[in-house]
Coordinates of C-alpha atoms in Angstrom, one line a residue:
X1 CA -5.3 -13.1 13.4
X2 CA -8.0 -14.1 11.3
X3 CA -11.2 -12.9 11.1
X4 CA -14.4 -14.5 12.0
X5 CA -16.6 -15.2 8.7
X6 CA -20.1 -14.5 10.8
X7 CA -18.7 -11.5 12.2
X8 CA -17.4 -9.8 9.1
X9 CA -20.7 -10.3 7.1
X10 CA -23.0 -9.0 10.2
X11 CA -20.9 -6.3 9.9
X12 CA -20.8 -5.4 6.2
X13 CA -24.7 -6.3 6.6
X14 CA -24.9 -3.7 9.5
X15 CA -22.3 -0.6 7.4
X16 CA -24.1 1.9 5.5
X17 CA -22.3 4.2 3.4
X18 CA -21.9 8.0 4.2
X19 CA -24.1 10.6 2.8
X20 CA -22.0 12.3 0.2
X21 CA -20.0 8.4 -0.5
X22 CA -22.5 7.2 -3.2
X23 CA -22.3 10.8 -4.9
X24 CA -18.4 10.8 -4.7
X25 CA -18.3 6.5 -6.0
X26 CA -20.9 7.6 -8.9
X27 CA -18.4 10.2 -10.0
X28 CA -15.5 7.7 -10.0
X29 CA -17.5 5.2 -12.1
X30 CA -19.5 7.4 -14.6
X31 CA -16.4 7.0 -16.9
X32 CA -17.1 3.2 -17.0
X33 CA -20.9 3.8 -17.6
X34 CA -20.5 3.0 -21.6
X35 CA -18.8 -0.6 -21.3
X36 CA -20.7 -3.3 -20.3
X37 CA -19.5 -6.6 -18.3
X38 CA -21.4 -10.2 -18.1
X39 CA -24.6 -7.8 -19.7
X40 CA -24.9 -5.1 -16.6
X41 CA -22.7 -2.0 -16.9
X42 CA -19.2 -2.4 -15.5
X43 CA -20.2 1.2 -13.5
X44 CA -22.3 -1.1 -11.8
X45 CA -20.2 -4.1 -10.9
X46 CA -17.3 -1.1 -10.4
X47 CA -19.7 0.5 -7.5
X48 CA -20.8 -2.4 -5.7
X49 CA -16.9 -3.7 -5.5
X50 CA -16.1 -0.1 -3.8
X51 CA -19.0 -0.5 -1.5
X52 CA -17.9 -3.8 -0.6
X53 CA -14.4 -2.9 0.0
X54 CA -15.3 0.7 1.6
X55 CA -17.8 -1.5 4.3
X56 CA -15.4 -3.9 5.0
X57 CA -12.8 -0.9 5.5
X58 CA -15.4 0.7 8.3
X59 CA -16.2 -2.6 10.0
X60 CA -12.4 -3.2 10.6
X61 CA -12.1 0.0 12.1
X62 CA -15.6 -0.3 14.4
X63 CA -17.5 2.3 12.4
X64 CA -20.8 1.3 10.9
X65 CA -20.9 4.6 8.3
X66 CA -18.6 4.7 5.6
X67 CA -16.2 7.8 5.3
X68 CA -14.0 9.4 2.9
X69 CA -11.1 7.2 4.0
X70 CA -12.5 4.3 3.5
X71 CA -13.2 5.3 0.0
X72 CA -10.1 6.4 -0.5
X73 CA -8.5 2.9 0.7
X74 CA -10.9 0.8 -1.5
X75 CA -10.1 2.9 -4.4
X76 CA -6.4 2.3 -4.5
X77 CA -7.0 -1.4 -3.8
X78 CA -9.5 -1.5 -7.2
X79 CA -6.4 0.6 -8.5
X80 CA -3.9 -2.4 -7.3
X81 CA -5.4 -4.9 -8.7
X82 CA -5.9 -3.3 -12.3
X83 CA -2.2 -1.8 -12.4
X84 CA 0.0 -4.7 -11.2
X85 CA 0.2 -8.4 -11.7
X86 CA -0.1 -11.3 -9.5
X87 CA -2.1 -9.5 -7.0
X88 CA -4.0 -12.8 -6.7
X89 CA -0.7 -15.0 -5.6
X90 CA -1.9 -14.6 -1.6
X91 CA -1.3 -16.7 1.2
X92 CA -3.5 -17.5 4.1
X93 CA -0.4 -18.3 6.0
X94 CA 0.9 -15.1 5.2
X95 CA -1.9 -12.8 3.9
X96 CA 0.1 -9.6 2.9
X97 CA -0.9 -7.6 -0.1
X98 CA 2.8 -7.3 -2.0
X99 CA 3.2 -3.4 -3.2
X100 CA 4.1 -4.1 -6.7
X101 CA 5.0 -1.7 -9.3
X102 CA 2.7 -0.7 -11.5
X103 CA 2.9 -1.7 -14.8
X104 CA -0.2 0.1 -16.7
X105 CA -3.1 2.1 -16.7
X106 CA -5.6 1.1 -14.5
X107 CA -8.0 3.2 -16.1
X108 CA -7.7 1.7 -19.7
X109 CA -7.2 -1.5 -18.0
X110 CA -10.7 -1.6 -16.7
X111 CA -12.3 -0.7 -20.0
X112 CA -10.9 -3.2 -21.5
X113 CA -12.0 -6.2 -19.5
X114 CA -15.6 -5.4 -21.6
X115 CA -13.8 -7.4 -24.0
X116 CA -13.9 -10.5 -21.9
X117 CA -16.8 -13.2 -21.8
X118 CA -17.4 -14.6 -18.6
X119 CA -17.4 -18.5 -19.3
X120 CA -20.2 -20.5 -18.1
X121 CA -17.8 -22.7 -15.7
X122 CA -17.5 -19.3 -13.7
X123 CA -21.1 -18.5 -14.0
X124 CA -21.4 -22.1 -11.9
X125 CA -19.2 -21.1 -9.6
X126 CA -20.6 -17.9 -8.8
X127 CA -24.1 -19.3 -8.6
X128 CA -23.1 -22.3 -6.2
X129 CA -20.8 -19.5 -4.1
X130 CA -24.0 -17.2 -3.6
X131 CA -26.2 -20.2 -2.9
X132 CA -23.9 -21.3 -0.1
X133 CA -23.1 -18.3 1.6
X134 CA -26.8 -17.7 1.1
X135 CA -27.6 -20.6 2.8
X136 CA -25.0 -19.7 5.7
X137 CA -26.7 -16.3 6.5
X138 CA -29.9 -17.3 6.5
X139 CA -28.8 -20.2 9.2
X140 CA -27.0 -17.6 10.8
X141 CA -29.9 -15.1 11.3
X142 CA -27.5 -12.2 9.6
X143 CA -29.7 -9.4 8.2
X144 CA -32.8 -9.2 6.3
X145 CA -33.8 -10.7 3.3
X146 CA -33.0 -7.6 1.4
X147 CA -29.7 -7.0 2.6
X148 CA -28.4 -9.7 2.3
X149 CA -29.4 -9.6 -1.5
X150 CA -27.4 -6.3 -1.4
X151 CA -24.1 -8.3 0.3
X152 CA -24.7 -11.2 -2.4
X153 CA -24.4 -8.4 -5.8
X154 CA -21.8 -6.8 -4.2
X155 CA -19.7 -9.9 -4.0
X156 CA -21.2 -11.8 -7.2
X157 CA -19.8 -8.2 -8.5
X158 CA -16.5 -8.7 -7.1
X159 CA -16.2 -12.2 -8.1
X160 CA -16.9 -11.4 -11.9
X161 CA -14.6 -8.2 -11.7
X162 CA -11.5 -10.0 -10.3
X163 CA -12.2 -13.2 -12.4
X164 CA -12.1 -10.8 -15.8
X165 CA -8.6 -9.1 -14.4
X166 CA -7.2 -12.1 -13.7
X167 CA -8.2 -13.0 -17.0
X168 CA -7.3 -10.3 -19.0
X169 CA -3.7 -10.0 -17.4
X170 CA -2.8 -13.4 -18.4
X171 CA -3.8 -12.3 -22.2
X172 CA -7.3 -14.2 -22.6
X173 CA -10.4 -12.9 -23.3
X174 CA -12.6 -15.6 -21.9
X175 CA -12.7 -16.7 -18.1
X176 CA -12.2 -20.1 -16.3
X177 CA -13.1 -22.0 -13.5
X178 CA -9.8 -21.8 -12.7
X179 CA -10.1 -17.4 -12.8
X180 CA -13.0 -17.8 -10.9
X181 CA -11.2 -19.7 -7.8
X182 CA -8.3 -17.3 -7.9
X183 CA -10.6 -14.4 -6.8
X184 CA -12.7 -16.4 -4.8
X185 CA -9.9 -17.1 -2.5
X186 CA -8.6 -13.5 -3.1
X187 CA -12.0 -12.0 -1.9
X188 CA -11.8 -14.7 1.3
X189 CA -8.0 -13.5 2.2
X190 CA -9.1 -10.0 1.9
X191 CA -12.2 -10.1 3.9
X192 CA -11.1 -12.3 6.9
X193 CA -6.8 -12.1 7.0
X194 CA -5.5 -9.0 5.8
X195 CA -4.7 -6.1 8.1
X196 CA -5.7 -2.5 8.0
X197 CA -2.4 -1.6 7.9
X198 CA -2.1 -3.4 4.6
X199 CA -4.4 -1.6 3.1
X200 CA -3.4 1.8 4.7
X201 CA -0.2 1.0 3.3
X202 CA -1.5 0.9 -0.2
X203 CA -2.2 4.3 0.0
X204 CA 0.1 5.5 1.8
X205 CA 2.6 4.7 -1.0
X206 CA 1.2 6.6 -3.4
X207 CA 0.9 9.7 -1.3
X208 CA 4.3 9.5 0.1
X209 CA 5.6 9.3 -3.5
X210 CA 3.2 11.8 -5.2
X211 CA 4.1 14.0 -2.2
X212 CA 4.3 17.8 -4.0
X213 CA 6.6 18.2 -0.3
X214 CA 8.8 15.4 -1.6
X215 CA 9.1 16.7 -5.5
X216 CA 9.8 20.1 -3.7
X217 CA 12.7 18.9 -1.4
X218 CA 14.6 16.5 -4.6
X219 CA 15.3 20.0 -5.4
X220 CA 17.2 21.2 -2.5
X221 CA 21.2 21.2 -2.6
X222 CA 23.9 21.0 0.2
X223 CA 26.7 23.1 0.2
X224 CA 30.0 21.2 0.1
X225 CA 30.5 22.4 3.3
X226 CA 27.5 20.8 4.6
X227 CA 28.0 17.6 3.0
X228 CA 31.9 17.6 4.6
X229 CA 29.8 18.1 8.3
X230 CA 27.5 15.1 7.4
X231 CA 30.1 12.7 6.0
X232 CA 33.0 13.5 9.1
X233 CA 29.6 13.1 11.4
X234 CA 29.2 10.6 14.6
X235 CA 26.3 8.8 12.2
X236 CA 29.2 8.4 9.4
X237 CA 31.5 7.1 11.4
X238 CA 28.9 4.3 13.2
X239 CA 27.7 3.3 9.6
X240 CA 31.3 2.7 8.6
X241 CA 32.6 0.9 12.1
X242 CA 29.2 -1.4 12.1
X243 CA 28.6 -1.9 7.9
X244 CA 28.7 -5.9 8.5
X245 CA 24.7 -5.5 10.8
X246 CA 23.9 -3.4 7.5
X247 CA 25.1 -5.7 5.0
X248 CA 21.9 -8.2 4.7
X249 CA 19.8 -4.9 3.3
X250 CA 22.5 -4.0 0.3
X251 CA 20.5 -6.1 -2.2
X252 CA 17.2 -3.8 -1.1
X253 CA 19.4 -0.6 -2.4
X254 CA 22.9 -0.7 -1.9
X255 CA 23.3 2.9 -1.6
X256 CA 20.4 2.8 0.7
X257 CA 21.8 0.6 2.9
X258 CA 25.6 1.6 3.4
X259 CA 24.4 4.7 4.5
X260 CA 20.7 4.6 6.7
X261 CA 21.8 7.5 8.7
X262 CA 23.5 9.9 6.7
X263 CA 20.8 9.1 4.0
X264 CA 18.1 10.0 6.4
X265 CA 19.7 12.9 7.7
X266 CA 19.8 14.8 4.3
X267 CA 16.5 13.8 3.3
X268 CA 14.9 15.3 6.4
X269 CA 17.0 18.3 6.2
X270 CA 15.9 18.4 2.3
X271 CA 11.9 18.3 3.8
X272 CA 12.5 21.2 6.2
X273 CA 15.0 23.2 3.2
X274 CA 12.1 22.4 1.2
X275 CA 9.3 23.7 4.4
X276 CA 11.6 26.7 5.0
X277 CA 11.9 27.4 1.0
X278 CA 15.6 27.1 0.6
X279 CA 17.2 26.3 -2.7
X280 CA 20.6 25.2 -0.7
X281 CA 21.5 24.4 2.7
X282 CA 24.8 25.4 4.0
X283 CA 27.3 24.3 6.5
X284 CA 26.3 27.3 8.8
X285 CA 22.7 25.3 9.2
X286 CA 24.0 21.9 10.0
X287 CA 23.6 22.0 13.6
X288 CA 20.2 23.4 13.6
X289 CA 19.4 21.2 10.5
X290 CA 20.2 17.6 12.7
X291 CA 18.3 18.9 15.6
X292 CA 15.6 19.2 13.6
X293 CA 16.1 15.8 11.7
X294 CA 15.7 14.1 15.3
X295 CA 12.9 16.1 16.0
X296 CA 11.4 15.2 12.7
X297 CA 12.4 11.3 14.0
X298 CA 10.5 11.8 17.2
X299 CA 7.6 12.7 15.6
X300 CA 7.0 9.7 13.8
X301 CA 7.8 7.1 16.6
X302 CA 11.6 7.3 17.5
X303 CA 13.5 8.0 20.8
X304 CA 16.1 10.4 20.6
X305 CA 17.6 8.0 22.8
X306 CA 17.6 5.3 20.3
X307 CA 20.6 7.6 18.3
X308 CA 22.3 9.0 21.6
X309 CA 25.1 6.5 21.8
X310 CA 27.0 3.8 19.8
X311 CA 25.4 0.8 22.1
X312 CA 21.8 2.7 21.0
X313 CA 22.6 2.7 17.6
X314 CA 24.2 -0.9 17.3
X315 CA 20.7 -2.4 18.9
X316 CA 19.5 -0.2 16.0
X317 CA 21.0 -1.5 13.0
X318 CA 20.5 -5.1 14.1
X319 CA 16.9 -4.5 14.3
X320 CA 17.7 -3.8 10.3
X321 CA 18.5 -7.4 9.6
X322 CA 15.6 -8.7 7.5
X323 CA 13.5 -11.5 7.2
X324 CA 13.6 -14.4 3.9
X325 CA 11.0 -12.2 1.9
X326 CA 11.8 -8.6 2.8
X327 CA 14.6 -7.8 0.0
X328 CA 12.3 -9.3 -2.5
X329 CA 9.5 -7.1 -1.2
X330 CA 11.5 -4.2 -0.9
X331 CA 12.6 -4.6 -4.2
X332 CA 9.4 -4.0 -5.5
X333 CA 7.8 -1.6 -3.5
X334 CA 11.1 0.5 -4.5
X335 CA 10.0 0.3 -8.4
X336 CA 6.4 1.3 -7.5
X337 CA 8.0 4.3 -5.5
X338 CA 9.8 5.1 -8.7
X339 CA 7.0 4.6 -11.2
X340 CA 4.5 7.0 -8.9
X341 CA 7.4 9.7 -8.2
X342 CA 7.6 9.5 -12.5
X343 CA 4.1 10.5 -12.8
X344 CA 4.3 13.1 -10.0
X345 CA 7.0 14.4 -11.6
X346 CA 5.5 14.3 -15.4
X347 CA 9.0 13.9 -16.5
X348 CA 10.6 10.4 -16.9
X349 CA 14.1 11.8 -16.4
X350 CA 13.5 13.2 -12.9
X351 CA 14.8 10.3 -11.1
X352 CA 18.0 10.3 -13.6
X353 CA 18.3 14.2 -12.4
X354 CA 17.6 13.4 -8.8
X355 CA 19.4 9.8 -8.3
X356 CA 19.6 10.1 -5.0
X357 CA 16.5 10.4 -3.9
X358 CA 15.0 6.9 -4.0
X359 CA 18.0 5.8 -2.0
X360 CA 17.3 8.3 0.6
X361 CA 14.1 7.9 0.9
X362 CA 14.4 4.0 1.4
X363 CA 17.1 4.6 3.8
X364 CA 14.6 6.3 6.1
X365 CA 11.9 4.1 5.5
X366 CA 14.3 1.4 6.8
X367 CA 15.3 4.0 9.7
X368 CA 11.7 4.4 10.4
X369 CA 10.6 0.7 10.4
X370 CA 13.5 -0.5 12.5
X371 CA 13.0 2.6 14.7
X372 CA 9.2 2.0 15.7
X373 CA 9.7 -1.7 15.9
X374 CA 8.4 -3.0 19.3
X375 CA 8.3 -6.7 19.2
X376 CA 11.3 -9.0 18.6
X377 CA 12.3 -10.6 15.2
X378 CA 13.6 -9.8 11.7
X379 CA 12.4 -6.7 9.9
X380 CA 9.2 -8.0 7.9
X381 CA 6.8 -6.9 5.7
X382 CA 4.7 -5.6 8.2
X383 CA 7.3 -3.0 9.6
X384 CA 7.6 -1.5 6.4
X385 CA 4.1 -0.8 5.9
X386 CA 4.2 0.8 9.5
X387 CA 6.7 2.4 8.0
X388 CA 5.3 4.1 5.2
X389 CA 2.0 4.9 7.3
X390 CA 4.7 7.4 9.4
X391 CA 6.5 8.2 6.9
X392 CA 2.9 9.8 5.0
X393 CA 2.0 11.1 8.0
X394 CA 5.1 13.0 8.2
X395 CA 4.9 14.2 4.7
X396 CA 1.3 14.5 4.4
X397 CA -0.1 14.7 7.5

């Protein structure tokens, strides 16, 4: 559901940021302090789109003083839109930011947008933008004077900033009207459609895959023993008797989605190995191990119930069957889990070492989604990120 224009701006009008948030945003943005951006310092335009974002973050969740989540969030959304591409291709139909990988360094990314001019068909734009929502507030009685020159540099800010990414991604070095309309409908989608949980999800992504727990449990083994007890289990044997309500996820990741239970079992045994500091996990552990994994389940959402008999796990796997966009999206929120798990890692080969890890940890993310869903349908978008929000909390929490 959409939110109100009036209501959001009262409220970004009405958010003031924490004590120690200005401190912690200066830090962030001294490194940009040297490059410069439409003649003001891009630390400058850098700060007042992290305010922006870090208000609108507090007003969402009916706070009115910004805190170190909300800093947090509106960091990694300055960090999506300077490490991936087509960040601006949104939808007010369906306003969902897409978790693409990311394909550079969002740090040397931002320095370099100094190199773009700002083209005087965008400085129109922004000057006929701020005169209309100026005209709007001041109709509308929202704030004082003074604030409301404070809510106009923060988005003039925000304007210029996305205009010079959108820019400098598509290889030019001088913006158009064009760049200009892009983030001013980006700015709109963001303020008035998207969801929290859109933007929790955002973080939530990295975390999960930078997880030190997660790097730790890659590392755990199963005896073959073990591995016989999981593969000649009551989960095997339903995945293999019911593969055809599975069979719409295999272009997500095939391996992934042949085997959701099993998959998630030995990852959540590999979490509590990893808890319990074992190297290995034999076939003397396997019982204590899957009570543990449903325990583990429970705690994020799931009934135990929901695994106690075939009929349970049938209405389970068809709550798997995804909607149009969901492989397409899963697709690449799978290469973003990959590219942060690199860097975690600091070794490119660690996925080539540990192959079955991204398959594993989809499969539960599915498991997870599917598990927690409470409304009707096709598994969308939205599930996922529910998904990943339980699945950090799990991990992180």
């Amino acid at each position: 559901m959409a939110r109100t224009p009036i209501d959001v701006y009262r409220g970004l009008t009405q958010t003031r940021l924490g004590d120690d948030i200005p401190e912690r945003v200066n830090s962030f943005v001294g490194q940009f302090s040297d490059y410069v951006l439409a003649e003001e310092r891009l630390s400058v335009h850098l700060s007042r789109f992290i305010a922006l974002a870090s208000r609108l973050l507090a007003y969402m969740n009916s706070r009115f003083v910004v805190g170190q989540d909300d800093l947090t969030i509106a960091i990694d959304l300055l960090d999506h839109v300077t490490s991936t591409t087509k960040w601006w291709v949104v939808d007010r139909k369906e306003p969902v930011l897409i978790l693409r990988p990311r394909i550079r360094d969002p740090r040397e990314f931002m320095r370099s947008v100094s190199k773009v001019t700002v083209g005087n068909t965008t400085y129109q734009r922004i000057r006929s933008g701020t005169a209309k929502l100026s005209r709007f507030l001041e109709e509308q009685g929202v704030a004082e004077s003074p604030i409301r020159e404070g809510l106009y540099e923060s988005l003039v800010s925000t304007w210029l900033l996305l205009s010079a990414f959108i820019c400098r991604s598509e290889g030019r070095n001088a913006t158009s009207e064009e760049d200009f309309e892009r983030a001013y409908d980006y700015v709109r989608i963001i303020l008035f459609y998207v969801t929290s949980e859109d933007f929790r999800a955002l973080v939530s992504s990295r975390r999960l895959a930078t997880s030190p727990r997660l790097l730790q449990a890659a590392g755990v083994t199963f005896s073959p023993g073990f591995e016989r007890s999981i593969c000649s289990s009551v989960a095997a044997q339903l995945e293999e008797q019911h593969s055809d309500f599975l069979i719409q996820l295999a272009p997500t990741t095939p391996s992934a989605a042949r085997s959701i239970l099993t998959n998630s079992l030995r990852l959540l045994a590999q979490l509590q190995g990893a808890m319990n500091k074992q190297s290995r996990i034999e076939e003397t552990d396997y019982e204590a191990f899957t009570l543990d994994s449903i325990r583990q389940l429970e705690s994020m959402g799931i009934s135990p119930e929901s695994l106690d008999n075939e009929a349970s796990v049938i209405l389970l796997f068809k709550k798997m069957r995804p909607d149009d966009a969901l492989n397409e999206q899963m697709a690449s929120l799978t290469r973003r889990l990959e590219g942060y798990i690199v860097d975690a890692a600091g070794n490119r080969d660690f996925l080539l070492q540990n192959a079955r890890l991204i398959p594993r940890i989809i499969a539960l993310l599915l498991l997870v989604s599917a598990g927690t869903k409470k409304t009707p349908g096709l598994l969308s978008d939205s599930d996922i990120k529910r998904g990943l929000i339980l699945l950090d909390g799990l991990l992180n929490g």
